[in-house]
mmCIF file of C-alpha atoms in Angstrom:
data_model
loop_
_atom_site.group_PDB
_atom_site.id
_atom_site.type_symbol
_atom_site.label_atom_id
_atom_site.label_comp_id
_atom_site.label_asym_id
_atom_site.label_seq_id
_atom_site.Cartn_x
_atom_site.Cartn_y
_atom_site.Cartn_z
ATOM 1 C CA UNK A 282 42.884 -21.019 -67.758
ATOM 2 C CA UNK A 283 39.725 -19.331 -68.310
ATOM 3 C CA UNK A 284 39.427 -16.008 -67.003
ATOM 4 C CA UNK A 285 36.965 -14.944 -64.530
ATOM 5 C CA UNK A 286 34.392 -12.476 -65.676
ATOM 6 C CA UNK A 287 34.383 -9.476 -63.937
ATOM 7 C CA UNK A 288 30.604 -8.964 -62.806
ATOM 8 C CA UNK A 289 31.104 -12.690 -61.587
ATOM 9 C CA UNK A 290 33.968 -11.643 -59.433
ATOM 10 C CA UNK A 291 31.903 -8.604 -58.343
ATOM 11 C CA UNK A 292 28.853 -10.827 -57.707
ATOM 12 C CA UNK A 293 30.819 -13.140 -55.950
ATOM 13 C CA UNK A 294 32.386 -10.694 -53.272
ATOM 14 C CA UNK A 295 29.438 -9.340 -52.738
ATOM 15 C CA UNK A 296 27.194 -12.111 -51.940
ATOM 16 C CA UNK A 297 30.373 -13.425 -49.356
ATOM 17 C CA UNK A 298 30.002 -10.096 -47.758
ATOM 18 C CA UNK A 299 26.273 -10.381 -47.202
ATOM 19 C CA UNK A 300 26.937 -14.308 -46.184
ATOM 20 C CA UNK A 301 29.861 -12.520 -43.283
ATOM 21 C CA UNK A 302 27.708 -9.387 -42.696
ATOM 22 C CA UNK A 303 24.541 -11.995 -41.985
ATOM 23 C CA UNK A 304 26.709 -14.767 -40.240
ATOM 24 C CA UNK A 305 27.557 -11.586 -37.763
ATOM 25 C CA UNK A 306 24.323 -10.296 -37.090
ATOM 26 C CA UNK A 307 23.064 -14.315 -36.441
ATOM 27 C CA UNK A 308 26.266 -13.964 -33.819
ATOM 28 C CA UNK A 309 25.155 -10.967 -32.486
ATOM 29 C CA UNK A 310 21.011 -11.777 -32.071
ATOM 30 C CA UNK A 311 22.389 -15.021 -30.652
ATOM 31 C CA UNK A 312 24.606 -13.778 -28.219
ATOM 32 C CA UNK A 313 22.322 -10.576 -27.287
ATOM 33 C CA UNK A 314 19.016 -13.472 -26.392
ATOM 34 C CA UNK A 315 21.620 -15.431 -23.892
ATOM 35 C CA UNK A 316 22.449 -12.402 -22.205
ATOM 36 C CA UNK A 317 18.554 -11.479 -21.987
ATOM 37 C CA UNK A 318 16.935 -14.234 -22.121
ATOM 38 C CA UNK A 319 17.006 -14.989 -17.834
ATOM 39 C CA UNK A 320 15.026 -11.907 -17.977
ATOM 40 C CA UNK A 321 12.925 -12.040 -20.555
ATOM 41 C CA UNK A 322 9.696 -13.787 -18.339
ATOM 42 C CA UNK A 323 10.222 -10.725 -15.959
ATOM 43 C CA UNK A 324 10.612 -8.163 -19.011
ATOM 44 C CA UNK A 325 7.714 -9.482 -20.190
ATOM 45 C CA UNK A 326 5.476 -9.403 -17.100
ATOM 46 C CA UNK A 327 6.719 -6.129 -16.149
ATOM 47 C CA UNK A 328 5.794 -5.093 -20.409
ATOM 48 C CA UNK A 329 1.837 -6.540 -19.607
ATOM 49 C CA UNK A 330 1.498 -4.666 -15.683
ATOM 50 C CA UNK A 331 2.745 -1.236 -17.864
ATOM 51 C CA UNK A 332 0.415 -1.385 -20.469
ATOM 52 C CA UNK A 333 -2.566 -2.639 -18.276
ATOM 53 C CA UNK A 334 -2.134 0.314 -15.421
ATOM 54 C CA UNK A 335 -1.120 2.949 -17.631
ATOM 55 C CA UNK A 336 -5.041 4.337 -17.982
ATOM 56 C CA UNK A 337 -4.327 5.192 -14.633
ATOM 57 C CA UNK A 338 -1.012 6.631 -15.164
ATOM 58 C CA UNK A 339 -2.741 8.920 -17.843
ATOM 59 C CA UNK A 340 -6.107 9.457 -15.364
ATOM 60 C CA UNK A 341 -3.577 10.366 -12.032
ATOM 61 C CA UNK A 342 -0.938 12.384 -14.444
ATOM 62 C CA UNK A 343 -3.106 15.428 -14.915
ATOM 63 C CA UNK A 344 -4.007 15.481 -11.267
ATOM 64 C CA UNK A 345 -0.316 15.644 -10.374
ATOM 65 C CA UNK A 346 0.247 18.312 -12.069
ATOM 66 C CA UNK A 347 1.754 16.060 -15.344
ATOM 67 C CA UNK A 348 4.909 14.304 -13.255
ATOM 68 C CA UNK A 349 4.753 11.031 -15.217
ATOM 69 C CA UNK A 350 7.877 9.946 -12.539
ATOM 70 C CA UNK A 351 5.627 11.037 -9.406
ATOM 71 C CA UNK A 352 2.416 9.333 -10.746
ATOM 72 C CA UNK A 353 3.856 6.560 -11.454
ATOM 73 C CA UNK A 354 5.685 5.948 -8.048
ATOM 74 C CA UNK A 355 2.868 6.230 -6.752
ATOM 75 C CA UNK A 356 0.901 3.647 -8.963
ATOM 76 C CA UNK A 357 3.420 1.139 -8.021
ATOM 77 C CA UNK A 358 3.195 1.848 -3.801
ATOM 78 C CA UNK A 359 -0.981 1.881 -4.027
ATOM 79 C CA UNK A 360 -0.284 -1.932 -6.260
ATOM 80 C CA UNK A 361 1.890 -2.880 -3.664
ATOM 81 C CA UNK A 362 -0.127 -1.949 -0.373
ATOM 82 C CA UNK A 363 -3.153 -3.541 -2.061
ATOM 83 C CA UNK A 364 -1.334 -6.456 -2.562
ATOM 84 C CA UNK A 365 0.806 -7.123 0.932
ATOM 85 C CA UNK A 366 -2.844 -6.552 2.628
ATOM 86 C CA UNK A 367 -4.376 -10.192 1.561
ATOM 87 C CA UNK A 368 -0.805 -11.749 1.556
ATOM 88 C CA UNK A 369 -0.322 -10.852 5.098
ATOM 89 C CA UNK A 370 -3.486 -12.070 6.153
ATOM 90 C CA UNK A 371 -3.369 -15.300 4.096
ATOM 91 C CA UNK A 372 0.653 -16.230 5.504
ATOM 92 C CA UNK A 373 -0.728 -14.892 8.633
ATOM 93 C CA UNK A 374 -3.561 -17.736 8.624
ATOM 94 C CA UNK A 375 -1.057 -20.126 7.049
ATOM 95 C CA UNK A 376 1.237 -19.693 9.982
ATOM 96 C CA UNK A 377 -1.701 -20.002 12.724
ATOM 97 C CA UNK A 378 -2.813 -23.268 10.623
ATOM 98 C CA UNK A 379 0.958 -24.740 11.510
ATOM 99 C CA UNK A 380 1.113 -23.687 14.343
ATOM 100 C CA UNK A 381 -2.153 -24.837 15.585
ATOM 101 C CA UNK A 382 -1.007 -28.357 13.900
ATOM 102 C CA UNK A 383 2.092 -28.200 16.259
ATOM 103 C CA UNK A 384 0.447 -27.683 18.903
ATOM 104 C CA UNK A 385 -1.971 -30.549 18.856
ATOM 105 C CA UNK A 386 1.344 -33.072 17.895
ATOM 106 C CA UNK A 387 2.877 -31.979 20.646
ATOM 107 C CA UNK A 388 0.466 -32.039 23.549
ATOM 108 C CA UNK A 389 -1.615 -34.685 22.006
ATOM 109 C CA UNK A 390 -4.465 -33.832 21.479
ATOM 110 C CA UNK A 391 -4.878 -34.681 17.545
ATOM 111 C CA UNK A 392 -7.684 -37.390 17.870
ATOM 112 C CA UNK A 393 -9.273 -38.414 14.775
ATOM 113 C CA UNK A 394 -13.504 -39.346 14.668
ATOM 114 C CA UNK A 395 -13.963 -42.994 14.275
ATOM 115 C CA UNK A 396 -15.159 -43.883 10.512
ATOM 116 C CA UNK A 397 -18.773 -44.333 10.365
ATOM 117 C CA UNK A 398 -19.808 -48.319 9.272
ATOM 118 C CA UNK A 399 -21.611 -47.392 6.335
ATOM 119 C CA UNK A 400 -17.507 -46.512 5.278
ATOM 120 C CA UNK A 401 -16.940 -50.217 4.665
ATOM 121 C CA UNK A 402 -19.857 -51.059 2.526
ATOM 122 C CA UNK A 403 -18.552 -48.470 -0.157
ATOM 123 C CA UNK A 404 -17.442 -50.493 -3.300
ATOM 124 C CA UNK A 405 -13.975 -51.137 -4.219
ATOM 125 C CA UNK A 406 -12.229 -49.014 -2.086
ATOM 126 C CA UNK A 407 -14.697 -49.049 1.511
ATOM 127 C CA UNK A 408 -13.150 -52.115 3.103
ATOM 128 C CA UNK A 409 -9.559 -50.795 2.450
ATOM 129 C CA UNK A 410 -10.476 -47.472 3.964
ATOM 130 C CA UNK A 411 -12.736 -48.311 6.186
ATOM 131 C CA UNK A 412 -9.396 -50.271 7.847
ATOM 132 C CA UNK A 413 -6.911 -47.282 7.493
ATOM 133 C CA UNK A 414 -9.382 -45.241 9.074
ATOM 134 C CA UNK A 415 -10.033 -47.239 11.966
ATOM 135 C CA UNK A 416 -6.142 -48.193 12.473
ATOM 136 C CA UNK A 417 -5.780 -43.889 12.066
ATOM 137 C CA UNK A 418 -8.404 -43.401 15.313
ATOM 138 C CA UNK A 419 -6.725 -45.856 17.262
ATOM 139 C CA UNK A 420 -2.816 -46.014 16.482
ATOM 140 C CA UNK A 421 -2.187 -42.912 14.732
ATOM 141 C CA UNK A 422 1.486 -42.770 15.798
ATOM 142 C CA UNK A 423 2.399 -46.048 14.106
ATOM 143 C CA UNK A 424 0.509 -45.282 11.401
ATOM 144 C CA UNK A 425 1.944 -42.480 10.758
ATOM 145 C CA UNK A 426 5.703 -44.026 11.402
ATOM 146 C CA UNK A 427 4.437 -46.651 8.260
ATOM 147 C CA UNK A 428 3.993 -44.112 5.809
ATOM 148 C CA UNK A 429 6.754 -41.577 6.699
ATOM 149 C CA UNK A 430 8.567 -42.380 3.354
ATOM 150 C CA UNK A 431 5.167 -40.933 1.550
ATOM 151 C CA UNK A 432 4.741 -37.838 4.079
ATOM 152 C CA UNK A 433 8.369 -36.775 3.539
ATOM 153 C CA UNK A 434 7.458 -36.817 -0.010
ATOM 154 C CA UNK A 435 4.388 -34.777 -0.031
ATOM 155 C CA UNK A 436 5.867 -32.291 2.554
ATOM 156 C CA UNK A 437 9.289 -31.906 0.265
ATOM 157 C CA UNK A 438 7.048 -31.119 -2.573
ATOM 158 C CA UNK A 439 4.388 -28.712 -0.596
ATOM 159 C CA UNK A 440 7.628 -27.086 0.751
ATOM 160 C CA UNK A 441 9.122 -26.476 -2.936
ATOM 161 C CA UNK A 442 5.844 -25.580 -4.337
ATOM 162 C CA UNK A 443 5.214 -23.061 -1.312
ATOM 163 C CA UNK A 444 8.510 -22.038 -1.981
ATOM 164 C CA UNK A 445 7.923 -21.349 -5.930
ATOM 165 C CA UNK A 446 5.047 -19.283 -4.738
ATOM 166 C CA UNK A 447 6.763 -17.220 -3.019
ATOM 167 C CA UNK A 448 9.491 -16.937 -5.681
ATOM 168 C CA UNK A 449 6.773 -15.744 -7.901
ATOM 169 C CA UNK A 450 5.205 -13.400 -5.800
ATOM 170 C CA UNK A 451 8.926 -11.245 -5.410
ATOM 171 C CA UNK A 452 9.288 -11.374 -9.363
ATOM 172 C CA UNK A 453 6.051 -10.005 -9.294
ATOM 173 C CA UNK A 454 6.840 -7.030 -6.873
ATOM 174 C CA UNK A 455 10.180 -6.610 -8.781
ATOM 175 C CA UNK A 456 8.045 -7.134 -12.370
ATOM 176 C CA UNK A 457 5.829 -4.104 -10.600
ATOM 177 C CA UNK A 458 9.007 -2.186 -9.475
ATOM 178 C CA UNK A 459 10.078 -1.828 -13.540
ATOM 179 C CA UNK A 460 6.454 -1.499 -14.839
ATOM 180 C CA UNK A 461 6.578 1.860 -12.962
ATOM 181 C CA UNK A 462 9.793 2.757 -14.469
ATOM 182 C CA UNK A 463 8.031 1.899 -18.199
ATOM 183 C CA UNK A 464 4.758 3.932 -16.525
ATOM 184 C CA UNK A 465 6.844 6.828 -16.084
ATOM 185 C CA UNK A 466 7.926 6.412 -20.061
ATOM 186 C CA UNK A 467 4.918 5.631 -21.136
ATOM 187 C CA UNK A 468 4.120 8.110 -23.869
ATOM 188 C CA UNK A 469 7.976 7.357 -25.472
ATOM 189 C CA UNK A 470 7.207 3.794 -25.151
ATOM 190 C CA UNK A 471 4.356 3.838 -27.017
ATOM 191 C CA UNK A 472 6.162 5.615 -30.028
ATOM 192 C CA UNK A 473 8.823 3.407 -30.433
ATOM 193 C CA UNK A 474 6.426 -0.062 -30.434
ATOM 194 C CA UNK A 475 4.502 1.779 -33.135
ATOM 195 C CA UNK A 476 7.592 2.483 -34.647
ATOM 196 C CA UNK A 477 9.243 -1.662 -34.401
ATOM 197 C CA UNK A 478 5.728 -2.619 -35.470
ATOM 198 C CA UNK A 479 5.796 -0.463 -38.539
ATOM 199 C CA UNK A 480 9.067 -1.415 -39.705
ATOM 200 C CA UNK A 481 7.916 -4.865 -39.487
ATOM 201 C CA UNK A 482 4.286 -4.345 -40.635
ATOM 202 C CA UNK A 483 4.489 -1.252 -42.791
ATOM 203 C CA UNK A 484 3.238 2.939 -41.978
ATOM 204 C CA UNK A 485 -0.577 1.659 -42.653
ATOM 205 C CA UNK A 486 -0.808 -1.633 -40.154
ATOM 206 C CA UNK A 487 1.940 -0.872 -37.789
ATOM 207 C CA UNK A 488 -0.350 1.819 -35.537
ATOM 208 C CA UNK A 489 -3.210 -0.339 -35.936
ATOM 209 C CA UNK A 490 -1.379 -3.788 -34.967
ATOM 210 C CA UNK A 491 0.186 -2.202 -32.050
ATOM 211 C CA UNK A 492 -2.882 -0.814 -31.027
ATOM 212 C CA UNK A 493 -4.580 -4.205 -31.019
ATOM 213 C CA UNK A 494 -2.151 -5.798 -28.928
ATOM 214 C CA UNK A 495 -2.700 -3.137 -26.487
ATOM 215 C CA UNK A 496 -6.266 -4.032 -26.138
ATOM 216 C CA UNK A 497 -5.994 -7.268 -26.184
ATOM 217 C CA UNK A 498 -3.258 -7.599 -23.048
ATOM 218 C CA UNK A 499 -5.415 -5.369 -21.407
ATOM 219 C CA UNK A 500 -8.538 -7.312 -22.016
ATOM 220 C CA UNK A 501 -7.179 -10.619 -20.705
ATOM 221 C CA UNK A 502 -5.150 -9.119 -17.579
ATOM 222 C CA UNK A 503 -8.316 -7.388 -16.607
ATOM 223 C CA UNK A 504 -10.578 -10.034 -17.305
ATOM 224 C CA UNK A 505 -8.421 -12.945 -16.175
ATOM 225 C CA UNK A 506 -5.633 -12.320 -13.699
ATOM 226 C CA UNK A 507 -8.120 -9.516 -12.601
ATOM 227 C CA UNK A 508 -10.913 -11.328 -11.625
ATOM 228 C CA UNK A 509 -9.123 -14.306 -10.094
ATOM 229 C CA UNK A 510 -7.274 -12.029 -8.342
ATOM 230 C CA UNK A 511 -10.551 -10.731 -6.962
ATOM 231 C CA UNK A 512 -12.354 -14.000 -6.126
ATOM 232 C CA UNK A 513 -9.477 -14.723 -4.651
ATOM 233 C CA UNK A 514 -10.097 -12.058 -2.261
ATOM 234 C CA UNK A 515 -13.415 -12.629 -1.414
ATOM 235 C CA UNK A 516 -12.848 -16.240 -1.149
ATOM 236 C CA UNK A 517 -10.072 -15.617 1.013
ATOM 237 C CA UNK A 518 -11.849 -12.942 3.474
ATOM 238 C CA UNK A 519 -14.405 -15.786 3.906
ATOM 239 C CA UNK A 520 -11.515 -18.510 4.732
ATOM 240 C CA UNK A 521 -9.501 -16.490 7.156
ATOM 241 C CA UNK A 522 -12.575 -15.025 9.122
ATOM 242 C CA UNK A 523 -13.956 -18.392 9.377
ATOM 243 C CA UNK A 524 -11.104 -19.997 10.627
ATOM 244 C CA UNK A 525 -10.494 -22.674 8.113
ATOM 245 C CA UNK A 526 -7.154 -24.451 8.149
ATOM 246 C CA UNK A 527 -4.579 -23.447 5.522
ATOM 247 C CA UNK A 528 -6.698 -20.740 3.850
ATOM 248 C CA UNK A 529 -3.819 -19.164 2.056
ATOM 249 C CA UNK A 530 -2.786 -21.926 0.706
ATOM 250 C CA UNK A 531 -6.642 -22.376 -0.393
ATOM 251 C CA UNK A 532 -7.105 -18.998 -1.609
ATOM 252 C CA UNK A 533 -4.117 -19.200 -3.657
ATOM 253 C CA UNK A 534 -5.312 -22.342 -5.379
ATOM 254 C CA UNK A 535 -8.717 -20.222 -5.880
ATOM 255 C CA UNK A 536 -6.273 -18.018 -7.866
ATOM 256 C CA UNK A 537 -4.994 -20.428 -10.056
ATOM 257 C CA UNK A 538 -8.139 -21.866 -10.702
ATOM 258 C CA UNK A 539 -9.234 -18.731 -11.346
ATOM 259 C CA UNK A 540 -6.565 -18.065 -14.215
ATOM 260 C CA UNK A 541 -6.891 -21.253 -15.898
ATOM 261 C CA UNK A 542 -9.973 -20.901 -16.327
ATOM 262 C CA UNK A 543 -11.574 -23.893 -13.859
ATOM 263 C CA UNK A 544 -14.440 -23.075 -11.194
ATOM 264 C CA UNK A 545 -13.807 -22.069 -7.804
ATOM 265 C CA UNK A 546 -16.245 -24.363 -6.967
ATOM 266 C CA UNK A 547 -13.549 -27.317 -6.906
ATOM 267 C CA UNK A 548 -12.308 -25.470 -3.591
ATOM 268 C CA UNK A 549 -15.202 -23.606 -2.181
ATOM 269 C CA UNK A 550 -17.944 -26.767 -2.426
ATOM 270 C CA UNK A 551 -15.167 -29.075 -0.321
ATOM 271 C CA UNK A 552 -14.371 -26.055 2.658
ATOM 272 C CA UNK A 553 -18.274 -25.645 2.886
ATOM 273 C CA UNK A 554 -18.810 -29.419 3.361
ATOM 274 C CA UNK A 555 -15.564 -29.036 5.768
ATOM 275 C CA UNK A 556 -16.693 -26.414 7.870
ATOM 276 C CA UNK A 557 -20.691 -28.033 7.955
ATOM 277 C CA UNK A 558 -18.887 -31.727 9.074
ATOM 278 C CA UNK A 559 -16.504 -30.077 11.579
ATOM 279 C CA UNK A 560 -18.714 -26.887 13.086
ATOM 280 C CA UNK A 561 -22.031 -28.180 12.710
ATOM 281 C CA UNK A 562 -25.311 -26.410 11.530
ATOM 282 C CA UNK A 563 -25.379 -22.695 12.712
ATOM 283 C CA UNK A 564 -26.086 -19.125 11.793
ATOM 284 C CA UNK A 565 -22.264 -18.340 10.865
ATOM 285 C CA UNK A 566 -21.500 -21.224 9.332
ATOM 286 C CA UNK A 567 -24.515 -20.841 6.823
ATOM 287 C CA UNK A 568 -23.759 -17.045 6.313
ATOM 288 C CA UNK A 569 -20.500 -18.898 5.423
ATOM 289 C CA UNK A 570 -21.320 -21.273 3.277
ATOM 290 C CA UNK A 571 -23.956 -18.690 1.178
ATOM 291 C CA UNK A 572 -21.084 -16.114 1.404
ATOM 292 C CA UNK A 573 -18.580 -18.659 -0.127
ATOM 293 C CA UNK A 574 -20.965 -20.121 -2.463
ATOM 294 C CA UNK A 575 -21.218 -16.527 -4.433
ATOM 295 C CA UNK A 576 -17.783 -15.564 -3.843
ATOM 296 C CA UNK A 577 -16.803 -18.977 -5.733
ATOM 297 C CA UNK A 578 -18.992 -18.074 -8.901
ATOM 298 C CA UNK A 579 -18.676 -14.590 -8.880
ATOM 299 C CA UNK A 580 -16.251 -14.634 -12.536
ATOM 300 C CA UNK A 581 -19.463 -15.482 -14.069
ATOM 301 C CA UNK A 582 -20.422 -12.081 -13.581
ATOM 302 C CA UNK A 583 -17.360 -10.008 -13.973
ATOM 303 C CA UNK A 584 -15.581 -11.790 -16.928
ATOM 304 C CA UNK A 585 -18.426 -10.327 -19.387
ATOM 305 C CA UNK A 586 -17.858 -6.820 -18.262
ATOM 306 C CA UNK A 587 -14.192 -7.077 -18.193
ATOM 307 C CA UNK A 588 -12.756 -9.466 -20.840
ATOM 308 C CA UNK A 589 -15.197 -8.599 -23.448
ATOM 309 C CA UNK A 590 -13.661 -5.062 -23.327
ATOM 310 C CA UNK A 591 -11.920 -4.084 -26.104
ATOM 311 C CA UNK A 592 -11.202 -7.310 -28.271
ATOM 312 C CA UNK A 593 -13.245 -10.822 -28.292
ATOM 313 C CA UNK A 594 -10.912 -13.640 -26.945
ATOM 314 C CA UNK A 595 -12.555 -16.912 -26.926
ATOM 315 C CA UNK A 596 -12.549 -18.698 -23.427
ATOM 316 C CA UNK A 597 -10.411 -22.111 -25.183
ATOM 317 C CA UNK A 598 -7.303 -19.705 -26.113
ATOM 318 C CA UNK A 599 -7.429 -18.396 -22.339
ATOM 319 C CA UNK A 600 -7.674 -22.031 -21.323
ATOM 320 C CA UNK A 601 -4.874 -23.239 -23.521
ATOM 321 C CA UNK A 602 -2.490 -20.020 -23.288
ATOM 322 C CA UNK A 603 -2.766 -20.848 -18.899
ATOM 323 C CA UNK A 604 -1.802 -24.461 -18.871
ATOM 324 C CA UNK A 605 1.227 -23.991 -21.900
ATOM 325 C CA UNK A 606 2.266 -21.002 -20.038
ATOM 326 C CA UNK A 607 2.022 -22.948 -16.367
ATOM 327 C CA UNK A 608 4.251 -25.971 -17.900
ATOM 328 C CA UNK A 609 6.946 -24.079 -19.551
ATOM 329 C CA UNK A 610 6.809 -20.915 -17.318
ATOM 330 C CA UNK A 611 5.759 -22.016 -13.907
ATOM 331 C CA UNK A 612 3.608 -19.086 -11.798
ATOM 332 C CA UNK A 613 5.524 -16.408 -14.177
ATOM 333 C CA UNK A 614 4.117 -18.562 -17.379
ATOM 334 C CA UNK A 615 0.508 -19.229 -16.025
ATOM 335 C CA UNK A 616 0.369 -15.020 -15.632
ATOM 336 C CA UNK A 617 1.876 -14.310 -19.204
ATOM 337 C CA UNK A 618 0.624 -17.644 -21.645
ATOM 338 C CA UNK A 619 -2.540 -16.015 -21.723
ATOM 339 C CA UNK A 620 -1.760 -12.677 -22.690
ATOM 340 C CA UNK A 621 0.760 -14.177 -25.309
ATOM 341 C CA UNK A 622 -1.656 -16.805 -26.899
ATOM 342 C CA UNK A 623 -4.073 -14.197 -26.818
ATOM 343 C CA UNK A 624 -1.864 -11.102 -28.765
ATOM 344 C CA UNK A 625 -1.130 -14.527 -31.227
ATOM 345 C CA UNK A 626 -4.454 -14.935 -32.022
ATOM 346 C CA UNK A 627 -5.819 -11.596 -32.308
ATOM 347 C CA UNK A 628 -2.958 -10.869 -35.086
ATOM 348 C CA UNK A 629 -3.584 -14.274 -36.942
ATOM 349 C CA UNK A 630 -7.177 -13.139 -37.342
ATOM 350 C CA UNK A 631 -6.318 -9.808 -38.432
ATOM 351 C CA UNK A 632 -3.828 -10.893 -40.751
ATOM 352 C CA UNK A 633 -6.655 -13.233 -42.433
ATOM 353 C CA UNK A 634 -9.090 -10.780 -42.362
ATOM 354 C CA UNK A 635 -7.074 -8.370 -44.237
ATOM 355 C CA UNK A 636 -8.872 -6.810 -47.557
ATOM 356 C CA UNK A 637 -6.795 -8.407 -50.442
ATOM 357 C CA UNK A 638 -5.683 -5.938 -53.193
ATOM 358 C CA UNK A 639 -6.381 -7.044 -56.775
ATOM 359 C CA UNK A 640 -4.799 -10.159 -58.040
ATOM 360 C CA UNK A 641 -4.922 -12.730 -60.830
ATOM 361 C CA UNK A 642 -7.198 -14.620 -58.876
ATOM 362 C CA UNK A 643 -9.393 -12.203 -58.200
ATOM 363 C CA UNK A 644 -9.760 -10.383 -61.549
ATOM 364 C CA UNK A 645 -12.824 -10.842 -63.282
ATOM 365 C CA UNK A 646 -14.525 -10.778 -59.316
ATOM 366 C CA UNK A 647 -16.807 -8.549 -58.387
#
């Protein structure tokens, strides 16, 4: 039998000890993600709030005589009292718009306009609705007990998406709750990312990659969720004051319009023709409808102040990073795929545009 060299027996237990040392740590990463990972959209969320609110933590601290815990309790109750404002008085005009529905089912007094005749000269589909219409003004009740398989439906799924809604709002509160907590450790927390990003990216590009993903999730919060969340507001004001049925529920879709990057328009233009068809030709419903009308296209102003702050993030990788994140995330995802794509895209173009040291290719270059 031949003997085994010695170095080969050496190199041999020591590559089995990196294969069990490795095979542990796979284990352990694998195990650790599990255990995280029904957290990690919140962790994540609450990660983009911090860094996007903590110029104010650093404007209010010296104020407050340097209390990073005090300033940044307080951050979190102004966030919260600006946001319970417009959600009370959108579920508040939600709950009138039900109850208003209710009221007309049960005392009967739902009536619906008979269809005007030009209705069934429309191609393809005026006959057809022209019929439905007409069999709606005079037998709604049996109409109504025809289709009941196909209301049940719709409501079931307006009910679970009013439902995910509200889901999303308390993981936002909570996501708010722990931002303050990373607020309040703010100045730590930014020495250890510089210090995870340097051990990955080395002394020289670690400060300056994990300063670039600062901007950049600040950029797109501001100039995204930001200003949806402010048309959303205006839009909303108009809505509720003018009495318009369901305008939380329309508001809210203004928001997510808002954040993947579509025009408000696709709401506004409809509740202007609504209100017009339904309240007629006056002083407050034009006020209305002008009032609306700006509201709706007021992004086209604010998004160059706000998301050209900082870093350049083309419109497309906003677009794209909101519907990925809204399929595979839901509310949570349509808030954070567009701060992710974004970070992605802003270190891809660094990393090309890094200045390549001297190599065979390039020798003999000047």
């Amino acid at each position: 039998m031949v003997p085994i060299p010695t170095l080969e027996k050496v190199f041999s237990r020591d590559l089995l000890d990196v294969l069990i040392r490795a095979g542990l740590v796979a284990v352990l990463v694998m195990f650790c993600f599990q255990i995280f990972s029904p957290f990690l959209d919140l962790m994540l969320w609450s990660v983009i709030l911090a860094i996007t609110l903590y110029p104010l933590q650093v404007r209010f601290k010296g104020k407050l005589g340097n209390k990073d815990g005090i300033t940044a309790t307080l951050i979190v109750l102004i966030v919260i009292s600006i946001l319970m404002v417009p959600v009370y008085l959108l579920g508040a005009s939600l709950a009138e718009s039900v109850g208003r529905v209710m009221t007309m089912v049960k005392t009967d007094s739902f009536h619906i306009p008979p269809p005007s005749a030009t209705v069934a000269s429309w191609p393809l589909v005026g006959e057809p609705l022209y019929n439905l219409w007409a069999q709606a003004t005079t037998d709604l009740p049996h109409l109504a007990q025809k289709f009941i398989p196909q209301i049940k439906g719709v409501s079931l799924s307006l009910l679970s998406k009013l439902a995910g809604v509200s889901m999303g709002l308390l993981l936002f509160i909570v996501a708010l709750i722990i931002a303050g907590i990373f607020l309040a450790y703010g100045e730590s927390g930014h020495r250890s990312a510089v210090r995870i990003v340097t051990r990955f990216s080395g002394p020289i590009n670690g400060p300056k990659i994990a300063d670039l993903c600062t901007a950049t999730i600040r950029a797109v919060a501001l100039g995204v969720v930001g200003i949806a969340f402010i048309q959303m507001l205006l839009v909303g004001i108009g809505f509720v004051f003018m009495g318009v049925p369901g305008a939380g529920l329309l508001a809210l879709a203004v928001l997510l319009l808002g954040i993947m990057q579509l025009p408000a328009t696709l709401i506004t233009l409809p509740v202007i023709v609504f209100v017009f068809m339904s309240e007629g030709a006056s002083t407050a419903t034009i006020v209305f409808a002008i009032y609306v009308f700006i509201a709706g296209l007021v992004d086209n102003v604010l998004k160059p102040l706000l998301l050209g702050r900082g870093v350049d993030v083309p419109m497309p990788v906003v677009l794209i990073g909101a519907l990925g994140g809204m399929v595979t995330g839901g509310i949570l995802g349509l808030f954070i795929g567009p701060v992710i794509l974004a970070v992605g895209y802003q270190l891809f173009w660094e990393w090309v545009d890094q200045v390549q040291g001297p190599g065979p290719d390039n020798q003999g270059q000047t």
